[in-house]
Tab-separated table of C-alpha atoms in Angstrom:
chain	number	residue	atom	x	y	z
A	127	UNK	CA	37.243	-17.309	49.276
A	128	UNK	CA	33.919	-16.533	47.612
A	129	UNK	CA	35.772	-12.594	47.138
A	130	UNK	CA	38.774	-14.068	45.305
A	131	UNK	CA	36.278	-15.760	42.915
A	132	UNK	CA	33.882	-12.974	42.252
A	133	UNK	CA	37.379	-10.533	41.333
A	134	UNK	CA	38.637	-13.739	39.324
A	135	UNK	CA	35.067	-13.885	38.015
A	136	UNK	CA	34.343	-9.828	37.079
A	137	UNK	CA	38.444	-9.909	35.783
A	138	UNK	CA	39.074	-8.024	32.147
A	139	UNK	CA	42.901	-8.848	32.348
A	140	UNK	CA	42.125	-12.106	30.446
A	141	UNK	CA	40.163	-10.581	28.098
A	142	UNK	CA	43.018	-8.300	26.646
A	143	UNK	CA	45.230	-11.845	26.960
A	144	UNK	CA	42.832	-13.863	24.845
A	145	UNK	CA	41.403	-10.614	22.565
A	146	UNK	CA	42.334	-11.792	19.352
A	147	UNK	CA	40.807	-15.041	19.627
A	148	UNK	CA	38.108	-13.445	21.092
A	149	UNK	CA	37.607	-11.162	18.536
A	150	UNK	CA	37.738	-13.754	16.159
A	151	UNK	CA	34.498	-15.162	17.623
A	152	UNK	CA	33.215	-11.645	17.984
A	153	UNK	CA	33.766	-12.600	13.730
A	154	UNK	CA	31.799	-15.724	13.458
A	155	UNK	CA	28.877	-13.816	15.377
A	156	UNK	CA	28.967	-10.726	12.785
A	157	UNK	CA	29.137	-13.307	9.768
A	158	UNK	CA	26.509	-16.008	10.809
A	159	UNK	CA	24.156	-12.544	11.944
A	160	UNK	CA	25.076	-11.638	7.987
A	161	UNK	CA	24.099	-14.231	6.138
A	162	UNK	CA	20.645	-15.562	8.149
A	163	UNK	CA	19.703	-11.997	8.125
A	164	UNK	CA	20.118	-12.092	4.659
A	165	UNK	CA	18.407	-15.771	3.913
A	166	UNK	CA	15.926	-14.665	6.308
A	167	UNK	CA	14.710	-11.343	4.129
A	168	UNK	CA	14.906	-12.977	1.398
A	169	UNK	CA	12.788	-16.021	2.376
A	170	UNK	CA	10.406	-13.405	4.514
A	171	UNK	CA	9.373	-11.314	1.218
A	172	UNK	CA	7.888	-14.147	-1.034
A	173	UNK	CA	6.076	-15.957	2.432
A	174	UNK	CA	4.823	-12.448	3.353
A	175	UNK	CA	3.919	-12.135	-0.572
A	176	UNK	CA	2.166	-16.022	-0.354
A	177	UNK	CA	-0.004	-14.856	3.181
A	178	UNK	CA	-1.391	-11.538	1.534
A	179	UNK	CA	-1.810	-13.467	-2.359
A	180	UNK	CA	-5.929	-12.960	-3.903
A	181	UNK	CA	-5.601	-17.173	-3.838
A	182	UNK	CA	-6.857	-18.906	-0.530
A	183	UNK	CA	-4.326	-21.398	-1.108
A	184	UNK	CA	-1.041	-19.909	-1.451
A	185	UNK	CA	-2.589	-17.901	1.576
A	186	UNK	CA	-2.195	-20.491	4.099
A	187	UNK	CA	0.515	-21.753	2.361
A	188	UNK	CA	2.212	-18.391	2.938
A	189	UNK	CA	0.707	-18.735	6.890
A	190	UNK	CA	1.060	-22.245	7.409
A	191	UNK	CA	5.212	-20.927	7.009
A	192	UNK	CA	5.738	-18.149	9.297
A	193	UNK	CA	3.378	-19.783	12.028
A	194	UNK	CA	5.386	-22.975	11.744
A	195	UNK	CA	9.159	-20.494	12.080
A	196	UNK	CA	7.647	-18.129	14.806
A	197	UNK	CA	6.119	-21.290	17.315
A	198	UNK	CA	9.692	-23.499	16.800
A	199	UNK	CA	12.003	-22.158	19.437
A	200	UNK	CA	15.103	-21.441	17.491
A	201	UNK	CA	17.613	-23.670	19.807
A	202	UNK	CA	14.867	-26.277	19.140
A	203	UNK	CA	15.217	-25.912	15.608
A	204	UNK	CA	18.695	-25.149	15.543
A	205	UNK	CA	19.520	-28.943	16.809
A	206	UNK	CA	16.883	-30.338	14.803
A	207	UNK	CA	18.772	-28.762	11.917
A	208	UNK	CA	22.019	-29.511	12.825
A	209	UNK	CA	21.706	-33.475	13.508
A	210	UNK	CA	18.143	-34.616	12.353
A	211	UNK	CA	18.221	-32.266	8.871
A	212	UNK	CA	21.102	-34.118	7.453
A	213	UNK	CA	19.475	-38.036	8.347
A	214	UNK	CA	16.955	-37.186	6.496
A	215	UNK	CA	18.481	-36.002	3.167
A	216	UNK	CA	21.427	-38.862	3.848
A	217	UNK	CA	17.822	-41.499	3.954
A	218	UNK	CA	15.820	-39.692	0.996
A	219	UNK	CA	19.463	-39.353	-1.422
A	220	UNK	CA	20.271	-42.824	0.356
A	221	UNK	CA	24.005	-40.832	0.313
A	222	UNK	CA	25.784	-39.576	3.274
A	223	UNK	CA	25.363	-35.921	4.077
A	224	UNK	CA	26.657	-34.062	7.366
A	225	UNK	CA	26.113	-30.254	7.712
A	226	UNK	CA	29.157	-27.792	8.344
A	227	UNK	CA	28.476	-25.826	11.893
A	228	UNK	CA	28.333	-22.836	10.179
A	229	UNK	CA	25.689	-23.941	7.424
A	230	UNK	CA	23.412	-25.624	10.154
A	231	UNK	CA	23.654	-21.566	11.794
A	232	UNK	CA	23.137	-19.328	9.426
A	233	UNK	CA	20.204	-22.173	7.875
A	234	UNK	CA	18.209	-22.552	11.450
A	235	UNK	CA	18.780	-18.968	11.975
A	236	UNK	CA	17.889	-17.928	8.794
A	237	UNK	CA	14.819	-19.449	8.385
A	238	UNK	CA	13.599	-19.395	12.145
A	239	UNK	CA	13.699	-15.285	11.665
A	240	UNK	CA	12.154	-15.639	7.882
A	241	UNK	CA	8.679	-16.704	9.740
A	242	UNK	CA	9.546	-12.693	11.907
A	243	UNK	CA	10.071	-10.885	8.692
A	244	UNK	CA	6.794	-12.623	7.148
A	245	UNK	CA	4.901	-11.045	9.978
A	246	UNK	CA	7.422	-7.632	9.457
A	247	UNK	CA	6.878	-7.087	5.621
A	248	UNK	CA	2.813	-8.072	6.599
A	249	UNK	CA	2.155	-5.866	8.764
A	250	UNK	CA	4.041	-3.337	6.638
A	251	UNK	CA	2.000	-3.966	3.534
A	252	UNK	CA	-1.099	-3.716	5.737
A	253	UNK	CA	-0.488	-0.361	6.868
A	254	UNK	CA	-0.271	1.083	3.436
A	255	UNK	CA	-3.832	3.235	2.776
A	256	UNK	CA	-6.457	1.444	0.447
A	257	UNK	CA	-7.131	4.601	-0.878
A	258	UNK	CA	-2.832	5.336	-2.120
A	259	UNK	CA	-4.065	2.293	-3.984
A	260	UNK	CA	-7.400	2.893	-4.931
A	261	UNK	CA	-5.437	6.086	-6.915
A	262	UNK	CA	-2.967	4.043	-8.438
A	263	UNK	CA	-5.866	1.672	-9.398
A	264	UNK	CA	-7.979	4.760	-11.031
A	265	UNK	CA	-4.994	6.037	-12.927
A	266	UNK	CA	-4.770	2.860	-14.654
A	267	UNK	CA	-1.789	1.041	-13.059
A	268	UNK	CA	-1.623	-2.318	-13.413
A	269	UNK	CA	-1.208	-4.403	-10.154
A	270	UNK	CA	2.534	-5.057	-10.429
A	271	UNK	CA	3.401	-1.447	-10.789
A	272	UNK	CA	1.123	-0.386	-7.601
A	273	UNK	CA	2.721	-3.154	-6.185
A	274	UNK	CA	6.541	-1.434	-6.349
A	275	UNK	CA	5.896	1.806	-6.758
A	276	UNK	CA	3.436	2.719	-4.390
A	277	UNK	CA	3.109	0.013	-1.743
A	278	UNK	CA	6.055	-1.283	-1.270
A	279	UNK	CA	8.150	1.875	-0.952
A	280	UNK	CA	5.627	3.260	1.853
A	281	UNK	CA	5.289	-0.718	3.035
A	282	UNK	CA	9.058	-0.478	3.746
A	283	UNK	CA	9.366	2.668	5.747
A	284	UNK	CA	6.654	1.624	7.790
A	285	UNK	CA	8.632	-1.692	8.440
A	286	UNK	CA	11.972	-0.438	8.928
A	287	UNK	CA	11.669	0.481	12.270
A	288	UNK	CA	10.221	-2.993	13.554
A	289	UNK	CA	12.991	-4.810	10.639
A	290	UNK	CA	15.935	-3.387	12.762
A	291	UNK	CA	14.692	-4.500	16.037
A	292	UNK	CA	14.235	-7.818	14.097
A	293	UNK	CA	17.526	-7.678	13.347
A	294	UNK	CA	18.759	-6.825	16.916
A	295	UNK	CA	16.936	-9.758	18.042
A	296	UNK	CA	18.844	-11.996	15.403
A	297	UNK	CA	21.984	-10.784	17.156
A	298	UNK	CA	21.310	-11.944	20.156
A	299	UNK	CA	20.382	-15.147	18.845
A	300	UNK	CA	23.871	-15.877	17.113
A	301	UNK	CA	24.427	-16.373	21.167
A	302	UNK	CA	23.568	-20.053	20.938
A	303	UNK	CA	25.164	-21.448	18.364
A	304	UNK	CA	28.558	-22.114	20.169
A	305	UNK	CA	26.262	-24.963	21.143
A	306	UNK	CA	26.683	-26.920	17.590
A	307	UNK	CA	30.602	-25.898	17.883
A	308	UNK	CA	30.599	-22.918	15.812
A	309	UNK	CA	33.260	-20.939	16.540
A	310	UNK	CA	31.913	-17.850	17.742
A	311	UNK	CA	32.595	-15.800	20.860
A	312	UNK	CA	30.707	-18.223	23.332
A	313	UNK	CA	32.700	-21.628	21.821
A	314	UNK	CA	35.882	-19.245	22.655
A	315	UNK	CA	34.807	-18.624	26.231
A	316	UNK	CA	33.599	-21.684	26.717
A	317	UNK	CA	37.460	-23.818	25.576
A	318	UNK	CA	39.181	-20.808	27.269
A	319	UNK	CA	37.739	-20.886	30.403
A	320	UNK	CA	38.308	-25.163	29.965
A	321	UNK	CA	41.986	-24.842	29.109
A	322	UNK	CA	43.174	-22.085	31.530
A	323	UNK	CA	41.022	-23.937	34.507
A	324	UNK	CA	39.412	-20.943	36.060
A	325	UNK	CA	35.718	-21.216	36.551
A	326	UNK	CA	34.371	-18.183	35.344
A	327	UNK	CA	36.938	-15.688	34.067
A	328	UNK	CA	35.199	-14.578	30.767
A	329	UNK	CA	31.677	-14.763	30.644
A	330	UNK	CA	31.499	-11.351	32.115
A	331	UNK	CA	33.918	-10.015	29.455
A	332	UNK	CA	31.195	-11.805	26.696
A	333	UNK	CA	28.585	-10.029	27.863
A	334	UNK	CA	30.157	-7.067	28.286
A	335	UNK	CA	30.796	-7.318	24.144
A	336	UNK	CA	27.686	-8.751	23.704
A	337	UNK	CA	25.685	-5.716	25.690
A	338	UNK	CA	28.303	-3.725	23.846
A	339	UNK	CA	27.239	-4.998	20.070
A	340	UNK	CA	23.839	-4.769	20.765
A	341	UNK	CA	23.481	-1.290	22.442
A	342	UNK	CA	25.315	0.411	19.580
A	343	UNK	CA	22.518	-1.738	17.158
A	344	UNK	CA	19.718	-0.542	18.987
A	345	UNK	CA	21.126	2.733	20.325
A	346	UNK	CA	21.513	3.046	15.701
A	347	UNK	CA	18.044	1.750	15.143
A	348	UNK	CA	16.788	4.932	17.410
A	349	UNK	CA	18.902	7.071	16.040
A	350	UNK	CA	18.000	5.929	12.253
A	351	UNK	CA	13.929	5.906	12.692
A	352	UNK	CA	13.787	9.049	14.525
A	353	UNK	CA	15.033	11.083	11.865
A	354	UNK	CA	12.618	9.357	9.624
A	355	UNK	CA	10.070	10.415	12.187
A	356	UNK	CA	10.717	13.388	11.973
A	357	UNK	CA	10.677	13.359	8.015
A	358	UNK	CA	7.111	12.279	8.034
A	359	UNK	CA	8.147	8.781	6.491
A	360	UNK	CA	7.909	6.268	9.582
B	300	UNK	CA	-37.232	-1.243	-24.552
B	301	UNK	CA	-33.769	0.711	-23.126
B	302	UNK	CA	-32.419	-0.605	-26.051
B	303	UNK	CA	-33.519	0.604	-28.396
B	304	UNK	CA	-33.822	4.175	-27.099
B	305	UNK	CA	-30.298	4.179	-26.835
B	306	UNK	CA	-29.783	2.222	-30.955
B	307	UNK	CA	-32.308	5.241	-31.306
B	308	UNK	CA	-30.598	8.028	-29.579
B	309	UNK	CA	-27.226	6.827	-31.102
B	310	UNK	CA	-28.696	7.059	-35.266
B	311	UNK	CA	-29.741	10.311	-34.579
B	312	UNK	CA	-26.715	12.299	-32.506
B	313	UNK	CA	-23.124	11.640	-34.210
B	314	UNK	CA	-21.203	11.771	-31.142
B	315	UNK	CA	-21.255	9.377	-28.426
B	316	UNK	CA	-21.717	10.424	-24.424
B	317	UNK	CA	-18.068	10.516	-22.703
B	318	UNK	CA	-20.403	8.246	-19.799
B	319	UNK	CA	-23.201	6.388	-20.588
B	320	UNK	CA	-24.894	4.162	-17.387
B	321	UNK	CA	-27.927	1.285	-18.357
B	322	UNK	CA	-29.827	-0.162	-15.744
B	323	UNK	CA	-26.916	-0.280	-12.855
B	324	UNK	CA	-26.988	-2.757	-10.403
B	325	UNK	CA	-24.791	-3.269	-6.991
B	326	UNK	CA	-25.367	-4.849	-3.897
B	327	UNK	CA	-22.572	-5.953	-1.062
B	328	UNK	CA	-24.439	-9.061	0.091
B	329	UNK	CA	-27.370	-8.565	0.922
B	330	UNK	CA	-27.909	-5.187	0.474
B	331	UNK	CA	-28.682	-3.781	-2.758
B	332	UNK	CA	-27.335	-0.329	-3.049
B	333	UNK	CA	-28.104	0.674	-6.284
B	334	UNK	CA	-31.337	-0.650	-8.223
B	335	UNK	CA	-30.974	-0.306	-11.656
B	336	UNK	CA	-29.707	3.038	-11.980
B	337	UNK	CA	-29.846	4.827	-16.096
B	338	UNK	CA	-28.593	8.491	-17.418
B	339	UNK	CA	-25.894	9.632	-19.570
B	340	UNK	CA	-23.116	12.549	-19.787
B	341	UNK	CA	-22.427	14.085	-23.107
B	342	UNK	CA	-19.479	15.505	-23.632
B	343	UNK	CA	-18.420	18.716	-21.915
B	344	UNK	CA	-21.209	18.464	-19.332
B	345	UNK	CA	-20.797	18.686	-15.959
B	346	UNK	CA	-23.502	16.313	-13.824
B	347	UNK	CA	-23.500	17.039	-10.661
B	348	UNK	CA	-24.819	13.563	-8.687
B	349	UNK	CA	-26.895	14.861	-4.824
B	350	UNK	CA	-28.366	12.563	-2.025
B	351	UNK	CA	-28.327	12.085	1.654
B	352	UNK	CA	-25.777	9.587	2.479
B	353	UNK	CA	-26.581	5.918	1.719
B	354	UNK	CA	-28.186	6.828	-1.286
B	355	UNK	CA	-25.792	5.454	-3.454
B	356	UNK	CA	-23.866	8.430	-4.579
B	357	UNK	CA	-20.172	7.703	-4.046
B	358	UNK	CA	-20.717	3.730	-5.022
B	359	UNK	CA	-22.011	4.990	-8.594
B	360	UNK	CA	-19.212	7.127	-8.931
B	361	UNK	CA	-16.938	4.417	-8.477
B	362	UNK	CA	-18.686	1.494	-10.397
B	363	UNK	CA	-17.649	3.891	-13.117
B	364	UNK	CA	-14.184	3.451	-13.470
B	365	UNK	CA	-14.652	-0.345	-11.789
B	366	UNK	CA	-13.394	0.364	-8.585
B	367	UNK	CA	-16.408	-1.783	-7.612
B	368	UNK	CA	-17.809	-4.224	-9.945
B	369	UNK	CA	-21.119	-3.684	-10.885
B	370	UNK	CA	-23.490	-6.155	-9.688
B	371	UNK	CA	-25.583	-6.397	-13.640
B	372	UNK	CA	-25.991	-3.469	-15.856
B	373	UNK	CA	-24.195	-1.516	-18.332
B	374	UNK	CA	-21.631	0.936	-18.118
B	375	UNK	CA	-20.282	2.862	-21.309
B	376	UNK	CA	-17.240	5.142	-21.377
B	377	UNK	CA	-16.981	7.158	-25.063
B	378	UNK	CA	-18.949	4.396	-26.657
B	379	UNK	CA	-16.588	1.748	-25.277
B	380	UNK	CA	-18.068	-1.266	-22.751
B	381	UNK	CA	-16.304	-0.881	-19.431
B	382	UNK	CA	-15.427	-3.999	-17.800
B	383	UNK	CA	-17.365	-6.675	-20.070
B	384	UNK	CA	-17.108	-7.404	-23.360
B	385	UNK	CA	-19.617	-9.047	-25.829
B	386	UNK	CA	-18.267	-12.004	-27.587
B	387	UNK	CA	-20.594	-14.572	-29.376
B	388	UNK	CA	-23.467	-12.945	-28.536
B	389	UNK	CA	-22.299	-13.591	-24.649
B	390	UNK	CA	-21.086	-10.860	-22.422
B	391	UNK	CA	-17.877	-11.894	-19.970
B	392	UNK	CA	-16.134	-10.120	-17.459
B	393	UNK	CA	-13.113	-7.813	-19.782
B	394	UNK	CA	-9.390	-8.347	-18.558
B	395	UNK	CA	-7.669	-6.124	-16.285
B	396	UNK	CA	-5.451	-5.031	-18.804
B	397	UNK	CA	-8.385	-3.040	-20.183
B	398	UNK	CA	-10.325	-2.413	-17.795
B	399	UNK	CA	-6.260	-0.145	-16.301
B	400	UNK	CA	-6.189	1.343	-19.798
B	401	UNK	CA	-10.108	2.466	-20.147
B	402	UNK	CA	-9.228	3.861	-16.851
B	403	UNK	CA	-6.875	6.347	-18.374
B	404	UNK	CA	-9.519	7.848	-19.769
B	405	UNK	CA	-11.320	8.552	-16.184
B	406	UNK	CA	-9.927	10.772	-13.510
B	407	UNK	CA	-10.725	10.238	-10.307
B	408	UNK	CA	-10.131	12.746	-7.245
B	409	UNK	CA	-11.318	11.695	-3.700
B	410	UNK	CA	-12.610	12.691	-0.975
B	411	UNK	CA	-9.302	11.819	1.175
B	412	UNK	CA	-7.060	13.190	-1.554
B	413	UNK	CA	-4.757	9.755	-1.664
B	414	UNK	CA	-1.507	11.737	-2.894
B	415	UNK	CA	1.089	9.081	-2.345
B	416	UNK	CA	2.565	11.071	0.937
B	417	UNK	CA	6.562	9.510	-0.398
B	418	UNK	CA	6.464	10.887	-3.682
B	419	UNK	CA	7.176	15.503	-4.456
B	420	UNK	CA	4.396	16.954	-5.623
B	421	UNK	CA	5.771	16.803	-8.854
B	422	UNK	CA	6.358	12.951	-8.871
B	423	UNK	CA	2.824	11.908	-7.610
B	424	UNK	CA	1.697	13.858	-10.907
B	425	UNK	CA	4.292	13.113	-12.907
B	426	UNK	CA	4.384	9.127	-12.423
B	427	UNK	CA	1.121	7.494	-14.105
B	428	UNK	CA	1.786	9.760	-17.367
B	429	UNK	CA	5.541	8.197	-16.976
B	430	UNK	CA	5.052	4.806	-16.659
B	431	UNK	CA	1.158	3.959	-17.138
B	432	UNK	CA	0.528	6.328	-20.714
B	433	UNK	CA	4.655	5.187	-21.219
B	434	UNK	CA	5.915	9.300	-21.889
B	435	UNK	CA	9.846	9.749	-21.449
B	436	UNK	CA	10.725	11.648	-18.045
B	437	UNK	CA	10.441	14.653	-19.468
B	438	UNK	CA	7.602	14.635	-21.542
B	439	UNK	CA	5.806	13.708	-17.884
B	440	UNK	CA	7.532	16.519	-16.264
B	441	UNK	CA	6.300	18.790	-18.679
B	442	UNK	CA	3.082	18.184	-18.745
B	443	UNK	CA	2.922	17.922	-14.746
B	444	UNK	CA	4.628	21.143	-15.085
B	445	UNK	CA	1.988	22.452	-16.764
B	446	UNK	CA	-1.572	20.640	-14.453
B	447	UNK	CA	0.380	22.069	-11.640
B	448	UNK	CA	0.846	25.680	-13.275
B	449	UNK	CA	-2.982	25.427	-13.594
B	450	UNK	CA	-4.335	24.200	-10.300
B	451	UNK	CA	-1.758	27.223	-8.960
B	452	UNK	CA	0.723	24.588	-7.141
B	453	UNK	CA	3.633	25.290	-9.341
B	454	UNK	CA	5.448	26.450	-6.467
B	455	UNK	CA	5.370	23.309	-3.864
B	456	UNK	CA	6.317	20.671	-7.003
B	457	UNK	CA	9.399	19.940	-4.645
B	458	UNK	CA	7.337	20.084	-1.942
B	459	UNK	CA	6.155	16.534	0.037
B	460	UNK	CA	2.274	16.228	0.323
B	461	UNK	CA	2.401	16.501	4.071
B	462	UNK	CA	3.964	19.605	3.541
B	463	UNK	CA	0.760	21.192	1.622
B	464	UNK	CA	-2.696	21.686	3.440
B	465	UNK	CA	-6.001	19.995	2.539
B	466	UNK	CA	-6.920	22.078	-0.280
B	467	UNK	CA	-3.307	22.258	-1.788
B	468	UNK	CA	-3.312	18.477	-1.670
B	469	UNK	CA	-6.511	18.102	-3.271
B	470	UNK	CA	-5.986	20.491	-6.098
B	471	UNK	CA	-2.517	18.512	-6.868
B	472	UNK	CA	-4.915	15.473	-7.129
B	473	UNK	CA	-6.853	17.033	-9.701
B	474	UNK	CA	-3.918	17.419	-11.540
B	475	UNK	CA	-2.838	14.088	-11.568
B	476	UNK	CA	-6.139	12.999	-12.854
B	477	UNK	CA	-5.387	15.966	-15.160
B	478	UNK	CA	-2.015	14.962	-16.217
B	479	UNK	CA	-3.564	11.982	-17.978
B	480	UNK	CA	-5.768	13.795	-19.922
B	481	UNK	CA	-8.887	12.181	-19.034
B	482	UNK	CA	-12.436	12.028	-21.035
B	483	UNK	CA	-14.145	12.512	-18.036
B	484	UNK	CA	-13.420	13.967	-14.334
B	485	UNK	CA	-15.590	12.247	-11.451
B	486	UNK	CA	-14.827	14.057	-8.081
B	487	UNK	CA	-16.016	12.038	-5.370
B	488	UNK	CA	-17.156	14.679	-2.517
B	489	UNK	CA	-13.935	16.151	-3.421
B	490	UNK	CA	-14.555	19.176	-0.428
B	491	UNK	CA	-15.922	17.049	2.403
B	492	UNK	CA	-12.835	16.665	4.116
B	493	UNK	CA	-11.809	19.928	4.015
B	494	UNK	CA	-11.799	22.803	6.405
B	495	UNK	CA	-15.034	25.120	5.275
B	496	UNK	CA	-12.590	27.943	4.505
B	497	UNK	CA	-10.624	25.704	2.411
B	498	UNK	CA	-12.825	24.498	0.583
B	499	UNK	CA	-13.718	27.571	-1.803
B	500	UNK	CA	-9.733	27.113	-3.828
B	501	UNK	CA	-10.792	23.698	-4.652
B	502	UNK	CA	-14.159	24.600	-5.728
B	503	UNK	CA	-13.040	27.711	-7.960
B	504	UNK	CA	-10.198	24.828	-9.914
B	505	UNK	CA	-13.732	22.808	-10.424
B	506	UNK	CA	-15.143	25.509	-11.693
B	507	UNK	CA	-12.556	26.319	-13.817
B	508	UNK	CA	-12.644	23.020	-14.831
B	509	UNK	CA	-16.200	23.117	-16.055
B	510	UNK	CA	-15.394	26.170	-18.281
B	511	UNK	CA	-12.712	24.518	-19.823
B	512	UNK	CA	-15.380	22.035	-20.907
B	513	UNK	CA	-14.250	19.108	-19.322
B	514	UNK	CA	-16.968	16.721	-18.661
B	515	UNK	CA	-17.458	16.025	-15.482
B	516	UNK	CA	-19.600	14.191	-12.672
B	517	UNK	CA	-19.505	15.566	-9.710
B	518	UNK	CA	-21.048	13.650	-6.332
B	519	UNK	CA	-20.792	16.535	-4.071
B	520	UNK	CA	-22.731	18.533	-1.032
B	521	UNK	CA	-21.741	21.756	-1.943
B	522	UNK	CA	-25.564	22.391	-3.358
B	523	UNK	CA	-24.449	26.379	-4.085
B	524	UNK	CA	-21.295	24.792	-6.822
B	525	UNK	CA	-24.203	22.138	-8.104
B	526	UNK	CA	-26.694	25.026	-8.822
B	527	UNK	CA	-24.201	27.276	-10.271
B	528	UNK	CA	-21.947	24.544	-11.776
B	529	UNK	CA	-23.690	21.698	-13.433
B	530	UNK	CA	-25.878	21.433	-16.611
B	531	UNK	CA	-28.111	18.412	-15.367
B	532	UNK	CA	-28.396	17.660	-11.988
B	533	UNK	CA	-29.658	14.132	-10.990
B	534	UNK	CA	-30.941	13.311	-7.241
B	535	UNK	CA	-30.291	9.995	-6.146
B	536	UNK	CA	-32.848	8.606	-2.738
B	537	UNK	CA	-31.994	5.032	-1.852
B	538	UNK	CA	-30.675	3.859	-5.223
B	539	UNK	CA	-32.734	5.244	-7.669
B	540	UNK	CA	-32.509	8.109	-9.335
B	541	UNK	CA	-35.575	10.124	-7.766
B	542	UNK	CA	-35.555	13.142	-10.047
B	543	UNK	CA	-33.122	14.911	-12.872
B	544	UNK	CA	-33.184	17.161	-14.666
B	545	UNK	CA	-31.926	21.188	-14.837
B	546	UNK	CA	-30.511	22.491	-11.721
B	547	UNK	CA	-32.631	25.982	-12.028
B	548	UNK	CA	-35.449	22.907	-12.120
B	549	UNK	CA	-34.097	20.878	-9.504
B	550	UNK	CA	-33.856	23.460	-6.778
B	551	UNK	CA	-36.558	26.256	-7.979
B	552	UNK	CA	-39.253	23.606	-8.545
B	553	UNK	CA	-38.965	19.990	-7.021
B	554	UNK	CA	-41.318	18.044	-8.063
B	555	UNK	CA	-40.512	14.882	-5.918
B	556	UNK	CA	-41.804	15.193	-1.834
B	557	UNK	CA	-38.136	13.568	-1.070
B	558	UNK	CA	-36.192	15.677	-2.812
B	559	UNK	CA	-37.914	19.076	-1.409
B	560	UNK	CA	-37.217	17.414	2.509
B	561	UNK	CA	-33.877	16.958	1.562
B	562	UNK	CA	-32.982	20.365	-0.102
B	563	UNK	CA	-35.159	21.882	3.166
B	564	UNK	CA	-32.812	19.833	5.019
B	565	UNK	CA	-29.452	20.476	3.850
B	566	UNK	CA	-30.336	24.117	2.845
B	567	UNK	CA	-31.447	25.163	6.446
């Protein structure tokens, strides 16, 4: 009996049968991943500039922002954004507001990961040797020009490997969005499993699909950063 | 008294010194590194600054272009106050924009070269003429090529700095500073981080610059260079000018005991 269960659990033919639904689910994962990544970078960059600002209160603001999101589990934050935040907003503007699950997923993952990106960007910027900036100042370059021409291009190369690792883990994190009924691959698996009345057949397939995608991404990251290293960039 | 001496001097000579420093003080927290230094550099002169490490040589140089902000005292570059303005009889800090503008006239070469690794050699030299002086890309390129040729590295223009030897990198750094056509060049221990066999090529470039009539201030441990190339030498000790004069005098007949000790330590 247990052997029979094992055979079922590893049966990939079910995967083939439901391939369209599952691939549609995977596409949703990619969709959420892409939007959340853009949001995370778009928020992380200014937050990092705040952290590095000369004026103390702005530094504190940036630090507080990064620490808040880095130290809140994505899962808890996702639930909070989807169920609590709309209530808060409703109370504030006295109109009933609901977030579509897709929106909550993008917001939650985007904000969560912006905290990590803040730190990644900051480390990259701080890794640029002071002397390179002084050379710019000595030539009469204004602060903004130094930032765009000297600091950021070097920081970008410095932080790209780490930023790409963050993206890989952001993709992993998309596996929790089925909890708020975003129709991603895990959501499809759970749905199919419940209608088919077979307890486990598709989980192995889903795990395998995740593995393939993430493995492909990490390999790409390694391959690209290795190329930079040989050119003396990173 | 200083003030009146300077005015007298200014009246006598129609040409303002390229660099004029009056009673310069610089402290880092409780540590006073410069304790009241005054001197000037005339156009076309080469002034070497020697002294033990920790005597304040580099800090002095870095104050001139405000990479370090002086605690007190006055600096004039070609007669124009650096880093401060007098308005209604009161002295106040100058704007960043003005400080940046004046830095264009002051070339600086660092001990660590500080070339930008993500730009080619040509890119490094073109950057400031194009984006700070506002030359067109073609003009900036022309200027860069002229000065790369001058330091003998035209054939390396498309390389990235990481591919160059330390001596070559430093020569590019000199070309980068020259491309802004500064009124004075500051050399902050330009050969100190080079292997002995590479210092020669950099010193040769510096010597050629001096021969061309460039006004230079050179912080150095190379006593041979200071002696042959400088018009004047300043010996800095504990944040004060202990002795100054023409190199022949300073090196042959040091008056102060400290300079004598310093020279015997460094020359033997």
